[in-house]
Tab-separated table of C-alpha atoms in Angstrom:
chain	number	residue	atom	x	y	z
A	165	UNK	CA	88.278	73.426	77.215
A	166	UNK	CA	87.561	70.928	74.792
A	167	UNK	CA	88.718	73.275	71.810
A	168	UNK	CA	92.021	74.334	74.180
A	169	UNK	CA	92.906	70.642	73.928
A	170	UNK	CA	92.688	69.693	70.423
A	171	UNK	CA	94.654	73.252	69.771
A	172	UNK	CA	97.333	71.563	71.568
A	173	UNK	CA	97.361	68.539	70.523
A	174	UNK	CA	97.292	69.772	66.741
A	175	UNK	CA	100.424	71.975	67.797
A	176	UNK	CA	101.797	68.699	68.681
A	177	UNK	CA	100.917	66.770	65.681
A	178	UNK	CA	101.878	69.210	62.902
A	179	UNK	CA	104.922	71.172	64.731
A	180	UNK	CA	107.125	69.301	62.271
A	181	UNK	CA	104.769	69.109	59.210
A	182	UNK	CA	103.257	72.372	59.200
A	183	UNK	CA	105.033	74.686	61.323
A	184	UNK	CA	102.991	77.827	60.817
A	185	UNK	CA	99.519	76.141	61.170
A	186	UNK	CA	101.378	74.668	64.462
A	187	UNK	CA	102.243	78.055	65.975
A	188	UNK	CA	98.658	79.446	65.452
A	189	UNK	CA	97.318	76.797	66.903
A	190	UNK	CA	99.397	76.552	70.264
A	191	UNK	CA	98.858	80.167	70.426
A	192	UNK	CA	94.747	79.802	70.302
A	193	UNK	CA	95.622	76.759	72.991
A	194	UNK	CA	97.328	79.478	75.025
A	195	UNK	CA	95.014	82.727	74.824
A	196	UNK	CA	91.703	81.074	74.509
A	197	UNK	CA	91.575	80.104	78.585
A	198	UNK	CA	92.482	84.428	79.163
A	199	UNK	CA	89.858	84.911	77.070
A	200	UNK	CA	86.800	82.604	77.403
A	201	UNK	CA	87.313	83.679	81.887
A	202	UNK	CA	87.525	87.156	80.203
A	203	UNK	CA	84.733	87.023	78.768
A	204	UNK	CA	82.660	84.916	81.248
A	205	UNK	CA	83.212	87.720	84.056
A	206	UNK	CA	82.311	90.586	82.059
A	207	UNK	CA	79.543	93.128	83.549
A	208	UNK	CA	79.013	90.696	85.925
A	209	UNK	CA	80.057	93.271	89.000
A	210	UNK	CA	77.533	96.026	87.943
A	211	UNK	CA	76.937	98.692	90.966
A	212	UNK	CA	73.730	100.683	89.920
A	213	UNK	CA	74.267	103.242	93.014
A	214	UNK	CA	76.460	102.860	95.798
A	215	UNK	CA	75.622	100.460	98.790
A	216	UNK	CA	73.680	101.794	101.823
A	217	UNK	CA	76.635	101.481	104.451
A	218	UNK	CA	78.256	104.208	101.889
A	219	UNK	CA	78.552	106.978	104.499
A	220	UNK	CA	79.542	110.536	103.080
A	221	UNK	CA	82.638	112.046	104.669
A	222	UNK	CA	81.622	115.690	106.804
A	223	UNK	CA	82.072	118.783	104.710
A	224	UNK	CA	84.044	121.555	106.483
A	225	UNK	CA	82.312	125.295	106.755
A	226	UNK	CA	83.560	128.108	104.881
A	227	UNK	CA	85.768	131.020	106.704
A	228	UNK	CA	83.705	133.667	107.059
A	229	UNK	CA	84.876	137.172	105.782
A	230	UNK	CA	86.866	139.285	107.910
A	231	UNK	CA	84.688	142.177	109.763
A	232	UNK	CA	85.995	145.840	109.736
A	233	UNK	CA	87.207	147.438	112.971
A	234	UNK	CA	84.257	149.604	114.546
A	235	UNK	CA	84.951	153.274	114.828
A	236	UNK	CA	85.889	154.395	118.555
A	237	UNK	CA	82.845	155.132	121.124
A	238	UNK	CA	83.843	158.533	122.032
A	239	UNK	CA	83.306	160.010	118.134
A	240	UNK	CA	86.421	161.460	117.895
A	241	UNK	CA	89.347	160.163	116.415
A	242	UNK	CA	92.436	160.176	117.982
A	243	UNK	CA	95.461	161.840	116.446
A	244	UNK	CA	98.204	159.321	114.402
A	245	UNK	CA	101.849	159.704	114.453
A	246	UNK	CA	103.980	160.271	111.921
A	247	UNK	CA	104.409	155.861	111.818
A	248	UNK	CA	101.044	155.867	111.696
A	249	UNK	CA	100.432	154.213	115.278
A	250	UNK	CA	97.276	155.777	117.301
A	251	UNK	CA	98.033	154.531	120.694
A	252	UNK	CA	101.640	155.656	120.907
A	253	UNK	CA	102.084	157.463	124.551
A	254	UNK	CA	104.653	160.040	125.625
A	255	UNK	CA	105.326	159.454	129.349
């Protein structure tokens, strides 16, 4: 914080002297705070594996594949209409 201050304070001093070694030093007063706590708090969160109250969410079972319709018990098929419907019944 030290070097924040003088960086300021030099900004101060030479803003009308030298105005271009003013501006980069009021801009090193201004970023060097972002990036010292930057810096400082870098890698310092590291998570090797995930923390034992991690609980894994339930996976969901596949649909299983549709089965084909069994043949009737009799052994005979039964005759189909013209539409194509088996069951159709003349009263």
């Amino acid at each position: 914080m030290s070097v924040r201050t003088v960086s300021v304070v030099l900004a101060a001093v030479l803003w009308n002297v030298e105005r271009h070694v003013a501006i980069v030093a009021l801009v090193l007063g201004i970023l060097l705070p972002y990036v010292s706590v930057v810096i400082a708090n870098a890698g310092r969160e590291n998570a090797p594996r995930l923390p034992s109250t991690f609980v894994p969410a339930p996976t969901r079972p596949a649909l299983a594949a549709p089965t084909e319709p069994s043949a009737p018990e009799s052994g005979r098929e039964e005759p189909t209409s013209a539409t194509g419907d088996a069951r159709e019944h003349h009263g």
